[in-house]
Short mmCIF file of C-alpha atoms in Angstrom, two decimals:
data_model
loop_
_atom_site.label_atom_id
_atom_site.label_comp_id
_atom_site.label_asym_id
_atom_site.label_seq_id
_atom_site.Cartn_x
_atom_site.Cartn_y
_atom_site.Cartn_z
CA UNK A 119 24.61 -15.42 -9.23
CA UNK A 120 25.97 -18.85 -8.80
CA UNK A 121 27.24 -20.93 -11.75
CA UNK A 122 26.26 -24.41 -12.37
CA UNK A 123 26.96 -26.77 -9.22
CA UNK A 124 28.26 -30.02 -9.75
CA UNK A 125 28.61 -32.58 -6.52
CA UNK A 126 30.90 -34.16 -6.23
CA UNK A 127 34.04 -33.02 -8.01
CA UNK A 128 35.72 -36.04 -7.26
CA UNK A 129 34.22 -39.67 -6.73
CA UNK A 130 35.80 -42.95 -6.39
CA UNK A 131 33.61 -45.87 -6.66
CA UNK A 132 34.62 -49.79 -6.91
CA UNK A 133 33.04 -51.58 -9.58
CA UNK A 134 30.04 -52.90 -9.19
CA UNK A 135 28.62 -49.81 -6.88
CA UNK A 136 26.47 -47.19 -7.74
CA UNK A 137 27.68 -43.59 -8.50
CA UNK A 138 24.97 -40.68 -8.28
CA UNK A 139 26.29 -37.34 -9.49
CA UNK A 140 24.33 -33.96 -8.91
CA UNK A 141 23.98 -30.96 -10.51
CA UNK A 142 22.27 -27.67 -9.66
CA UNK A 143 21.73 -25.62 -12.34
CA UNK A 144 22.29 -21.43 -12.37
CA UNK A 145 19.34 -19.98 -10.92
CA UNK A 146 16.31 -19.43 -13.35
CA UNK A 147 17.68 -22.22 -15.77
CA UNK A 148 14.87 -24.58 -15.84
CA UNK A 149 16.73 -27.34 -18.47
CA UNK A 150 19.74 -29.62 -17.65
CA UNK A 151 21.79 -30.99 -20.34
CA UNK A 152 24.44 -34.16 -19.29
CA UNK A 153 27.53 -34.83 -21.20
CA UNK A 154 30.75 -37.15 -20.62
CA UNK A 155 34.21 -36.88 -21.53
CA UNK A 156 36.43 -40.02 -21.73
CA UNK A 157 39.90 -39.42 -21.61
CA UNK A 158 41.81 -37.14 -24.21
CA UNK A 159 38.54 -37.02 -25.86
CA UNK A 160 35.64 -34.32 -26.29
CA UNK A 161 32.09 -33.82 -24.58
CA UNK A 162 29.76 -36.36 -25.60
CA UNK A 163 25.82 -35.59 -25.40
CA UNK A 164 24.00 -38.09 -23.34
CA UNK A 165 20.67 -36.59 -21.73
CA UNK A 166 18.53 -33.42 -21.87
CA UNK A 167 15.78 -32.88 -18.91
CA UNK A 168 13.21 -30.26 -17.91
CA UNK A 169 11.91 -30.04 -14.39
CA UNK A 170 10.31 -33.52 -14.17
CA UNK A 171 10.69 -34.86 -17.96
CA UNK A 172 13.54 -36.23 -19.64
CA UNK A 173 13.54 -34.50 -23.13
CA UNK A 174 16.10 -36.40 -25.37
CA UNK A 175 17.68 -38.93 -23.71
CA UNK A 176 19.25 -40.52 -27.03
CA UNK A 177 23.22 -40.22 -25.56
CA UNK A 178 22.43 -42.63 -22.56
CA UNK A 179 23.43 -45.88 -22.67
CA UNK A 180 20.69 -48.28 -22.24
CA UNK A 181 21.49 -49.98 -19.64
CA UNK A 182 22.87 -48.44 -15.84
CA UNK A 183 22.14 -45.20 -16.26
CA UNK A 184 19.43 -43.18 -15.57
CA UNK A 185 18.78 -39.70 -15.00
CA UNK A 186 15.93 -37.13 -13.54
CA UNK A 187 15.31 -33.61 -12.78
CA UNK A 188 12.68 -33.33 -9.95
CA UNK A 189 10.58 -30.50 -9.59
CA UNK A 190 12.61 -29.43 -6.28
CA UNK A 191 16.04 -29.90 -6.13
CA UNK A 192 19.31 -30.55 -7.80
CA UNK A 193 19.16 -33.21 -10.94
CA UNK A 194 20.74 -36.32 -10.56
CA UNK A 195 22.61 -39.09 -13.08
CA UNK A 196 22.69 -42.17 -11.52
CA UNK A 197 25.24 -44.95 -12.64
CA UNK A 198 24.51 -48.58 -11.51
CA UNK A 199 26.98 -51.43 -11.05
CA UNK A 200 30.00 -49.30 -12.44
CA UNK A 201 32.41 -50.44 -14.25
CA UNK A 202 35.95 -49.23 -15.17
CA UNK A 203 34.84 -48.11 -18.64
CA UNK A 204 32.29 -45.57 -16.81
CA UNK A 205 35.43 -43.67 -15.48
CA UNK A 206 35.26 -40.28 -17.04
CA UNK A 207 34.34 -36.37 -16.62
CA UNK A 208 30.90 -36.04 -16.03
CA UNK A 209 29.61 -32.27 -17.03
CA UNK A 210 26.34 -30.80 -16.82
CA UNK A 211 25.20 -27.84 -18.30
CA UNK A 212 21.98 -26.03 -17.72
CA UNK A 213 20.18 -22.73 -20.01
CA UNK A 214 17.50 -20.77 -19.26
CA UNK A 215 14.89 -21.98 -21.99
CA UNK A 216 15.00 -24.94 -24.14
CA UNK A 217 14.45 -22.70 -27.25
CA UNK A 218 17.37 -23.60 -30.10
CA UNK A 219 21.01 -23.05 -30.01
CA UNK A 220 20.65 -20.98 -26.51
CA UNK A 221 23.91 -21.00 -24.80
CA UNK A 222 24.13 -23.40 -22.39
CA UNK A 223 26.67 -23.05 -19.05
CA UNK A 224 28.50 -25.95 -18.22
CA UNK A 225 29.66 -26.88 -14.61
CA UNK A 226 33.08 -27.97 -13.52
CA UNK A 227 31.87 -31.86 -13.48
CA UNK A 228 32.47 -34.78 -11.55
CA UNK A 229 35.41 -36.84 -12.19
CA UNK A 230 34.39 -40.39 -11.51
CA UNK A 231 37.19 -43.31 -10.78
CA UNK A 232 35.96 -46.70 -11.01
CA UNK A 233 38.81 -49.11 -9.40
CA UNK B 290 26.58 -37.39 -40.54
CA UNK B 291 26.88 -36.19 -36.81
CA UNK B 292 30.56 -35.84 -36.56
CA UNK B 293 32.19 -32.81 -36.26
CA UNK B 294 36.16 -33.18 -36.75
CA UNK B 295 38.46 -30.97 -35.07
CA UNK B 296 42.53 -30.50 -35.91
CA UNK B 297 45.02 -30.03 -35.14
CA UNK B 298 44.96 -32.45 -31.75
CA UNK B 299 47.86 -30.23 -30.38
CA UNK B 300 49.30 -27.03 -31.22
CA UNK B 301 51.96 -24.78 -29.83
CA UNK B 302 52.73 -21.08 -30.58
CA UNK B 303 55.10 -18.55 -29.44
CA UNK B 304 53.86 -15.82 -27.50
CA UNK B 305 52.39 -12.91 -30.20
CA UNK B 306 51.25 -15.81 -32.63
CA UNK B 307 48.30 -16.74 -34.50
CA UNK B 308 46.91 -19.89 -33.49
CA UNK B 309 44.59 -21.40 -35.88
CA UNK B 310 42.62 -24.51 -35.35
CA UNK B 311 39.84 -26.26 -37.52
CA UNK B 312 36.92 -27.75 -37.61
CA UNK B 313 34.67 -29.31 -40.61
CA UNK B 314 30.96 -30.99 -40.28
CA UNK B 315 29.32 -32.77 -42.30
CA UNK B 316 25.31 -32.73 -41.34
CA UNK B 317 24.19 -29.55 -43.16
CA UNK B 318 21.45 -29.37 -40.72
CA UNK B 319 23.87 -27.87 -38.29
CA UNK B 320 23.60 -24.60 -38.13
CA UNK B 321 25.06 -22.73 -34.46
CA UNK B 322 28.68 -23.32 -34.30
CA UNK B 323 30.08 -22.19 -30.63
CA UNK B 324 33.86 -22.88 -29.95
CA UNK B 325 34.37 -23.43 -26.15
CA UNK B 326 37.50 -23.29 -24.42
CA UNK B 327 38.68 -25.67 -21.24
CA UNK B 328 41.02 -25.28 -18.57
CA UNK B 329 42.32 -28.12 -16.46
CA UNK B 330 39.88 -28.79 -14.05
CA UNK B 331 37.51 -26.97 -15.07
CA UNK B 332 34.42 -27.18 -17.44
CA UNK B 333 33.85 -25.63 -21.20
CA UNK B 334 33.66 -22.12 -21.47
CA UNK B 335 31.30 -20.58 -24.30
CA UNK B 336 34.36 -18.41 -25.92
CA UNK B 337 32.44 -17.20 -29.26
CA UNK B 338 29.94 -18.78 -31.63
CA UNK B 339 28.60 -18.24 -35.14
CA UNK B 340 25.79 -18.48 -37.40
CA UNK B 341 26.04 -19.87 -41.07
CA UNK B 342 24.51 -16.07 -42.07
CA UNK B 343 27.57 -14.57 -41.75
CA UNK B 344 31.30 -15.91 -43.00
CA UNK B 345 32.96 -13.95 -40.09
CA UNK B 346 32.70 -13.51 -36.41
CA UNK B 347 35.52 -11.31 -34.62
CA UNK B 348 35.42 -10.64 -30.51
CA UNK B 349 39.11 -9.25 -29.21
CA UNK B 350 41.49 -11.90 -30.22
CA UNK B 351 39.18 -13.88 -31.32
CA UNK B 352 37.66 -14.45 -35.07
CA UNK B 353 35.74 -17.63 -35.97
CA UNK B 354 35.86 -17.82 -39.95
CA UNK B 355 32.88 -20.01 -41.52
CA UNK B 356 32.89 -21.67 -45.25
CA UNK B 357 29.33 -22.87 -45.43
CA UNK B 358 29.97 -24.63 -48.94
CA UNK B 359 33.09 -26.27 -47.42
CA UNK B 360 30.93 -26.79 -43.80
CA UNK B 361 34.83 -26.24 -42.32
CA UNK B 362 34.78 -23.42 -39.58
CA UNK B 363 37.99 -22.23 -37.99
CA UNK B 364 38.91 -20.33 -34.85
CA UNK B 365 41.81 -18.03 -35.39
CA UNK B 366 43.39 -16.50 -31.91
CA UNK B 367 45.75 -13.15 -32.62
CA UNK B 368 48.57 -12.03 -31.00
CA UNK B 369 48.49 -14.99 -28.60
CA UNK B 370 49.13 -15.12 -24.77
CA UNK B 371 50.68 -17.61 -22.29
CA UNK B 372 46.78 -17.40 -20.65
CA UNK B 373 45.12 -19.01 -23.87
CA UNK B 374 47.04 -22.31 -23.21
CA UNK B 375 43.74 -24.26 -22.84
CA UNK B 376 41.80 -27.00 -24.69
CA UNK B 377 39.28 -25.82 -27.29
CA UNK B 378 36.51 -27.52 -28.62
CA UNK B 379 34.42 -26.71 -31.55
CA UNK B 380 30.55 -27.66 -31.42
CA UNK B 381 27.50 -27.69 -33.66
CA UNK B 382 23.99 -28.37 -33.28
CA UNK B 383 21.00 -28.15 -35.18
CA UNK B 384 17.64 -26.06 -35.60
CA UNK B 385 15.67 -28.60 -35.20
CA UNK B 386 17.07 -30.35 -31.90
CA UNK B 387 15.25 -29.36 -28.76
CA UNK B 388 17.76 -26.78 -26.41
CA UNK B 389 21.21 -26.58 -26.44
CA UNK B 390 22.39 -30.38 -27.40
CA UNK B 391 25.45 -29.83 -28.80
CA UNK B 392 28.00 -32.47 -30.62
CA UNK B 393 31.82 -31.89 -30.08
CA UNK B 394 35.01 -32.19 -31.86
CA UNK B 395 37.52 -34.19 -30.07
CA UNK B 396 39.38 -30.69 -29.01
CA UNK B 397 42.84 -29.17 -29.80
CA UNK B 398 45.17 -28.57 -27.03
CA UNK B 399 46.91 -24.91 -26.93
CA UNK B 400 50.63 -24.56 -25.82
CA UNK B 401 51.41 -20.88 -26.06
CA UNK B 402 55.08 -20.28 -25.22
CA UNK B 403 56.25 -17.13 -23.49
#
């Protein structure tokens, strides 16, 4: 049983460009979770989907980034017009039910360099 | 009233030591306290968690220790090895937030010397 799939584990992007990071989540988890971790600091919560509805999106910034989960296929965060600030670890984590407190699995994330 | 503080930032111990890191909260609404634990590389690892029920939680090595009227919770690692050098983070989250959204301290890097 496969873990959580995160593509790509490395992305460089100039600023200004978009960034789109993936994530498949373990099989027969149907809720994604999205965190970031800036530099020498820890995970920081930015968006919780279901298969085709964003459940708490209170983390995201409000401007750039968007995410979805569509009912086939991987989720995606999308980051436009990066800029060097938006360099980070980009982890997603996915659990099979959305009750409370169920232990979610995290992926290996996408490091994302904005030059 | 959503932080959760972590410390030491850094902490090294000889091989066969007790490491010992903390964490305290302040939103009493948290209540599922997970410590995860991060190799280079890699992403968090659910190590052991606990529930404000119960003061102590021991797996192996491993013990989390939980003060509920202090809301401070600490992760104590026995006799430890060269292969715990890692980050760990303690987490909380709360009853009433949907799934597993989970807020972080800022995480303690491990040195364990052989």
């Amino acid at each position: 049983n496969a873990g959580v799939m995160q593509n790509p584990r490395h992305l460089v992007r100039r600023r200004g460009q978009e960034a789109r990071l993936r994530c498949s989540p373990m099989k027969g988890h149907s809720h994604v979770y999205w965190y970031r971790q800036l530099p020498e600091e820890g995970l920081k919560f930015m968006v919780y989907l279901q298969k085709e509805n964003i459940i708490d999106e209170s983390g995201m910034p409000k401007e750039r980034f968007s995410a979805e989960f569509p009912k086939e296929g991987p989720s995606i965060l999308r980051i436009q017009q990066v800029v060097r600030g938006d360099s980070a670890a980009y982890f997603c984590a996915s659990s099979p039910q959305g009750g409370q407190n169920t232990e979610a699995f995290f992926g290996q994330g996408t490091r994302l360099t904005v030059v | 009233q959503q932080q959760v503080k972590q410390s030491p930032q850094s902490l090294i111990v000889q091989k066969g030591g007790i490491s010992i890191i903390n964490c305290a909260y302040e939103n009493t609404a948290f209540d599922y306290f997970p410590w995860y634990q991060q190799f280079p590389g890699k992403g968090p690892a659910l190590l052991i968690a606990i529930r404000p029920d119960v003061s102590e939680k021991k797996e192996g090595r491993f013990t989390i220790s939980f003060n509920k009227s202090a809301k401070q919770f600490s992760l104590h690692i026995m006799d430890s090895q060269p292969g715990d050098s890692a980050t760990y983070f303690c987490a909380a989250s709360k009853r009433e937030t949907s799934g597993s959204r989970l807020t972080f301290g800022e995480g303690t890097q491990l040195t364990v010397n052989p």
